[in-house]
């Protein structure tokens, strides 16, 4: 199972060794365009100041309904039928098979989705749920409610170390993934691998 934080750090280290400048905690607040309206960079905020960085191509990897893509004129909106709402805990002190991923299906535990248990060690795992976007909130139940019910029954003694929540695109990819000077990738392009954890 891929350990995403370790993987991301390794990619950053490789990029830095190849000469890239790595800047973290620097949200993009706009794009720049040349005289022909080609995207040629981004404006970002860092240490309470705004900076501009120029590029031959801007890669928008800013997640579902990409704001960077929208600034470039690409429609990145989703229909709720094409989105799953997800919640996940990192839980320790639980009994799992460290070499097996578990999946649970059923309308009662994860309507139009599934629950996953992705081991991260001998007694630690990512435990999460994804439910259909049109189902979230029906009957007053959110993804986190389904997750809490499952965890309470399956891992009652587990200790929650971290929590994340968000949406995942599950429909078709965007019809337009590129525009002049910009390319959308990952969730921003409505591409996802919902089984990777």
mmCIF file of C-alpha atoms in Angstrom:
data_model
loop_
_atom_site.group_PDB
_atom_site.id
_atom_site.type_symbol
_atom_site.label_atom_id
_atom_site.label_comp_id
_atom_site.label_asym_id
_atom_site.label_seq_id
_atom_site.Cartn_x
_atom_site.Cartn_y
_atom_site.Cartn_z
ATOM 1 C CA UNK A 1 0.000 0.000 0.000
ATOM 2 C CA UNK A 2 1.398 3.381 -0.996
ATOM 3 C CA UNK A 3 2.344 5.627 1.916
ATOM 4 C CA UNK A 4 1.327 8.919 0.303
ATOM 5 C CA UNK A 5 3.267 11.285 2.594
ATOM 6 C CA UNK A 6 6.477 9.324 2.055
ATOM 7 C CA UNK A 7 5.834 9.183 -1.697
ATOM 8 C CA UNK A 8 5.159 12.939 -1.933
ATOM 9 C CA UNK A 9 8.302 13.721 0.043
ATOM 10 C CA UNK A 10 10.394 11.466 -2.218
ATOM 11 C CA UNK A 11 9.002 13.260 -5.289
ATOM 12 C CA UNK A 12 9.830 16.626 -3.711
ATOM 13 C CA UNK A 13 13.372 15.504 -2.951
ATOM 14 C CA UNK A 14 13.862 14.295 -6.532
ATOM 15 C CA UNK A 15 12.537 17.579 -7.909
ATOM 16 C CA UNK A 16 14.790 19.610 -5.598
ATOM 17 C CA UNK A 17 17.845 17.587 -6.642
ATOM 18 C CA UNK A 18 16.915 18.263 -10.273
ATOM 19 C CA UNK A 19 16.918 22.016 -9.573
ATOM 20 C CA UNK A 20 13.302 22.805 -8.686
ATOM 21 C CA UNK A 21 12.513 25.332 -5.981
ATOM 22 C CA UNK A 22 10.077 23.809 -3.473
ATOM 23 C CA UNK A 23 7.749 26.280 -1.763
ATOM 24 C CA UNK A 24 5.194 24.989 0.740
ATOM 25 C CA UNK A 25 2.281 26.744 2.427
ATOM 26 C CA UNK A 26 1.978 29.021 -0.601
ATOM 27 C CA UNK A 27 -1.612 29.021 -1.912
ATOM 28 C CA UNK A 28 -2.167 30.037 -5.528
ATOM 29 C CA UNK A 29 -4.430 33.093 -5.679
ATOM 30 C CA UNK A 30 -4.566 33.670 -9.438
ATOM 31 C CA UNK A 31 -3.106 32.939 -12.846
ATOM 32 C CA UNK A 32 -1.221 35.185 -15.234
ATOM 33 C CA UNK A 33 -1.669 35.359 -18.988
ATOM 34 C CA UNK A 34 0.448 36.734 -21.805
ATOM 35 C CA UNK A 35 -0.727 39.219 -24.446
ATOM 36 C CA UNK A 36 -2.313 36.331 -26.415
ATOM 37 C CA UNK A 37 -4.298 35.181 -23.347
ATOM 38 C CA UNK A 38 -2.140 32.072 -22.872
ATOM 39 C CA UNK A 39 -1.707 31.056 -19.254
ATOM 40 C CA UNK A 40 1.946 31.699 -18.449
ATOM 41 C CA UNK A 41 2.187 31.522 -14.672
ATOM 42 C CA UNK A 42 0.539 31.825 -11.291
ATOM 43 C CA UNK A 43 0.295 34.335 -8.497
ATOM 44 C CA UNK A 44 0.739 32.877 -5.015
ATOM 45 C CA UNK A 45 0.814 34.052 -1.422
ATOM 46 C CA UNK A 46 3.818 33.262 0.753
ATOM 47 C CA UNK A 47 4.744 34.784 4.105
ATOM 48 C CA UNK A 48 1.961 37.382 3.762
ATOM 49 C CA UNK A 49 3.242 38.635 0.396
ATOM 50 C CA UNK A 50 2.137 37.903 -3.148
ATOM 51 C CA UNK A 51 4.550 36.613 -5.755
ATOM 52 C CA UNK A 52 4.312 35.657 -9.416
ATOM 53 C CA UNK A 53 5.978 32.626 -10.951
ATOM 54 C CA UNK A 54 6.180 32.194 -14.733
ATOM 55 C CA UNK A 55 6.008 28.797 -16.451
ATOM 56 C CA UNK A 56 5.897 27.289 -19.934
ATOM 57 C CA UNK A 57 2.876 25.310 -18.741
ATOM 58 C CA UNK A 58 0.856 25.445 -15.530
ATOM 59 C CA UNK A 59 -0.184 22.068 -14.142
ATOM 60 C CA UNK A 60 -3.407 22.404 -12.151
ATOM 61 C CA UNK A 61 -3.486 19.704 -9.487
ATOM 62 C CA UNK A 62 -5.619 21.615 -7.001
ATOM 63 C CA UNK A 63 -8.320 19.028 -6.452
ATOM 64 C CA UNK A 64 -11.961 18.566 -7.234
ATOM 65 C CA UNK A 65 -13.617 21.524 -9.010
ATOM 66 C CA UNK A 66 -10.202 23.080 -9.693
ATOM 67 C CA UNK A 67 -10.162 26.817 -9.050
ATOM 68 C CA UNK A 68 -7.014 27.199 -11.164
ATOM 69 C CA UNK A 69 -8.792 25.498 -14.062
ATOM 70 C CA UNK A 70 -11.803 27.792 -13.658
ATOM 71 C CA UNK A 71 -9.564 30.875 -13.707
ATOM 72 C CA UNK A 72 -8.266 29.599 -17.060
ATOM 73 C CA UNK A 73 -11.814 29.243 -18.404
ATOM 74 C CA UNK A 74 -12.199 25.465 -18.049
ATOM 75 C CA UNK A 75 -15.512 24.253 -16.623
ATOM 76 C CA UNK A 76 -14.525 22.044 -13.683
ATOM 77 C CA UNK A 77 -17.916 21.722 -12.010
ATOM 78 C CA UNK A 78 -19.369 18.370 -11.003
ATOM 79 C CA UNK A 79 -22.859 16.982 -10.944
ATOM 80 C CA UNK A 80 -23.505 15.514 -7.478
ATOM 81 C CA UNK A 81 -24.169 12.147 -9.129
ATOM 82 C CA UNK A 82 -20.518 12.132 -10.219
ATOM 83 C CA UNK A 83 -19.071 12.738 -6.755
ATOM 84 C CA UNK A 84 -18.585 10.584 -3.681
ATOM 85 C CA UNK A 85 -18.404 12.248 -0.286
ATOM 86 C CA UNK A 86 -15.693 10.636 1.827
ATOM 87 C CA UNK A 87 -14.425 10.575 5.400
ATOM 88 C CA UNK A 88 -11.403 8.701 6.696
ATOM 89 C CA UNK A 89 -9.645 8.075 9.999
ATOM 90 C CA UNK A 90 -6.132 6.852 10.646
ATOM 91 C CA UNK A 91 -6.739 4.445 13.532
ATOM 92 C CA UNK A 92 -4.193 2.658 15.741
ATOM 93 C CA UNK A 93 -4.523 -0.165 18.235
ATOM 94 C CA UNK A 94 -6.791 -2.243 16.012
ATOM 95 C CA UNK A 95 -6.806 -5.886 15.009
ATOM 96 C CA UNK A 96 -6.221 -6.196 11.261
ATOM 97 C CA UNK A 97 -4.441 -8.379 8.749
ATOM 98 C CA UNK A 98 -1.488 -6.098 7.859
ATOM 99 C CA UNK A 99 -1.142 -7.554 4.348
ATOM 100 C CA UNK A 100 -4.830 -7.447 3.363
ATOM 101 C CA UNK A 101 -7.126 -4.608 2.351
ATOM 102 C CA UNK A 102 -10.740 -4.981 3.429
ATOM 103 C CA UNK A 103 -13.764 -3.622 1.587
ATOM 104 C CA UNK A 104 -17.332 -3.513 2.877
ATOM 105 C CA UNK A 105 -20.332 -2.932 0.645
ATOM 106 C CA UNK A 106 -24.008 -2.422 1.311
ATOM 107 C CA UNK A 107 -26.750 0.191 1.326
ATOM 108 C CA UNK A 108 -26.917 0.211 5.112
ATOM 109 C CA UNK A 109 -23.209 0.813 5.734
ATOM 110 C CA UNK A 110 -22.178 2.828 2.650
ATOM 111 C CA UNK A 111 -24.977 3.699 0.203
ATOM 112 C CA UNK A 112 -23.665 3.887 -3.386
ATOM 113 C CA UNK A 113 -20.145 3.456 -2.098
ATOM 114 C CA UNK A 114 -18.022 1.313 0.180
ATOM 115 C CA UNK A 115 -15.985 1.247 3.367
ATOM 116 C CA UNK A 116 -12.270 0.486 3.212
ATOM 117 C CA UNK A 117 -9.615 -0.651 5.645
ATOM 118 C CA UNK A 118 -6.121 -0.062 4.239
ATOM 119 C CA UNK A 119 -3.382 -1.310 6.606
ATOM 120 C CA UNK A 120 -0.489 1.042 7.326
ATOM 121 C CA UNK A 121 1.284 -1.274 9.792
ATOM 122 C CA UNK A 122 0.609 -4.165 12.163
ATOM 123 C CA UNK A 123 -2.158 -2.442 14.147
ATOM 124 C CA UNK A 124 -2.781 0.779 12.251
ATOM 125 C CA UNK A 125 -4.930 1.480 9.182
ATOM 126 C CA UNK A 126 -6.728 4.075 7.129
ATOM 127 C CA UNK A 127 -10.416 3.333 7.690
ATOM 128 C CA UNK A 128 -12.774 5.309 5.506
ATOM 129 C CA UNK A 129 -16.071 5.520 3.716
ATOM 130 C CA UNK A 130 -17.298 6.993 0.463
ATOM 131 C CA UNK A 131 -21.005 7.504 -0.210
ATOM 132 C CA UNK A 132 -22.849 8.903 -3.199
ATOM 133 C CA UNK A 133 -22.940 12.685 -3.415
ATOM 134 C CA UNK A 134 -26.710 12.717 -3.874
ATOM 135 C CA UNK A 135 -27.109 10.535 -0.782
ATOM 136 C CA UNK A 136 -24.990 12.602 1.599
ATOM 137 C CA UNK A 137 -27.226 14.357 4.102
ATOM 138 C CA UNK A 138 -30.334 12.305 3.318
ATOM 139 C CA UNK A 139 -32.005 11.232 6.504
ATOM 140 C CA UNK A 140 -29.582 13.506 8.333
ATOM 141 C CA UNK A 141 -26.640 11.130 7.759
ATOM 142 C CA UNK A 142 -23.297 12.289 6.423
ATOM 143 C CA UNK A 143 -20.276 10.210 5.421
ATOM 144 C CA UNK A 144 -18.738 10.749 8.857
ATOM 145 C CA UNK A 145 -21.851 9.269 10.480
ATOM 146 C CA UNK A 146 -21.526 6.073 8.428
ATOM 147 C CA UNK A 147 -17.829 5.932 9.315
ATOM 148 C CA UNK A 148 -18.469 6.401 13.027
ATOM 149 C CA UNK A 149 -21.081 3.625 13.026
ATOM 150 C CA UNK A 150 -18.676 1.232 11.306
ATOM 151 C CA UNK A 151 -15.691 2.091 13.495
ATOM 152 C CA UNK A 152 -17.800 1.814 16.651
ATOM 153 C CA UNK A 153 -18.801 -1.741 15.727
ATOM 154 C CA UNK A 154 -15.641 -3.029 14.018
ATOM 155 C CA UNK A 155 -12.868 -1.212 15.943
ATOM 156 C CA UNK A 156 -14.387 -0.098 19.271
ATOM 157 C CA UNK A 157 -11.013 0.129 21.062
ATOM 158 C CA UNK A 158 -9.170 1.896 18.245
ATOM 159 C CA UNK A 159 -7.528 5.287 18.724
ATOM 160 C CA UNK A 160 -8.149 7.916 16.054
ATOM 161 C CA UNK A 161 -4.862 9.612 15.128
ATOM 162 C CA UNK A 162 -5.961 11.690 12.136
ATOM 163 C CA UNK A 163 -9.074 12.553 10.156
ATOM 164 C CA UNK A 164 -9.631 13.755 6.599
ATOM 165 C CA UNK A 165 -12.776 14.376 4.601
ATOM 166 C CA UNK A 166 -13.577 15.538 1.113
ATOM 167 C CA UNK A 167 -15.053 14.658 -2.234
ATOM 168 C CA UNK A 168 -13.783 12.298 -4.910
ATOM 169 C CA UNK A 169 -14.776 12.446 -8.584
ATOM 170 C CA UNK A 170 -16.309 9.140 -9.690
ATOM 171 C CA UNK A 171 -17.848 10.098 -13.043
ATOM 172 C CA UNK A 172 -16.276 10.768 -16.409
ATOM 173 C CA UNK A 173 -13.162 12.892 -16.776
ATOM 174 C CA UNK A 174 -13.591 16.467 -17.905
ATOM 175 C CA UNK A 175 -14.109 16.944 -21.638
ATOM 176 C CA UNK A 176 -11.472 19.701 -21.623
ATOM 177 C CA UNK A 177 -8.281 18.874 -19.730
ATOM 178 C CA UNK A 178 -6.097 21.508 -21.375
ATOM 179 C CA UNK A 179 -6.256 25.099 -22.496
ATOM 180 C CA UNK A 180 -3.544 27.396 -23.804
ATOM 181 C CA UNK A 181 -0.695 27.096 -21.303
ATOM 182 C CA UNK A 182 -2.495 24.921 -18.732
ATOM 183 C CA UNK A 183 -3.195 21.238 -18.070
ATOM 184 C CA UNK A 184 -5.436 19.698 -15.398
ATOM 185 C CA UNK A 185 -4.424 16.429 -13.723
ATOM 186 C CA UNK A 186 -5.666 14.158 -10.947
ATOM 187 C CA UNK A 187 -8.885 15.095 -9.163
ATOM 188 C CA UNK A 188 -8.768 18.504 -10.875
ATOM 189 C CA UNK A 189 -9.265 16.663 -14.192
ATOM 190 C CA UNK A 190 -11.877 14.366 -12.605
ATOM 191 C CA UNK A 191 -9.395 11.489 -12.728
ATOM 192 C CA UNK A 192 -9.236 9.343 -9.652
ATOM 193 C CA UNK A 193 -8.130 5.948 -8.453
ATOM 194 C CA UNK A 194 -10.637 5.330 -5.673
ATOM 195 C CA UNK A 195 -9.097 2.003 -4.673
ATOM 196 C CA UNK A 196 -5.574 3.279 -3.847
ATOM 197 C CA UNK A 197 -6.168 4.589 -0.310
#
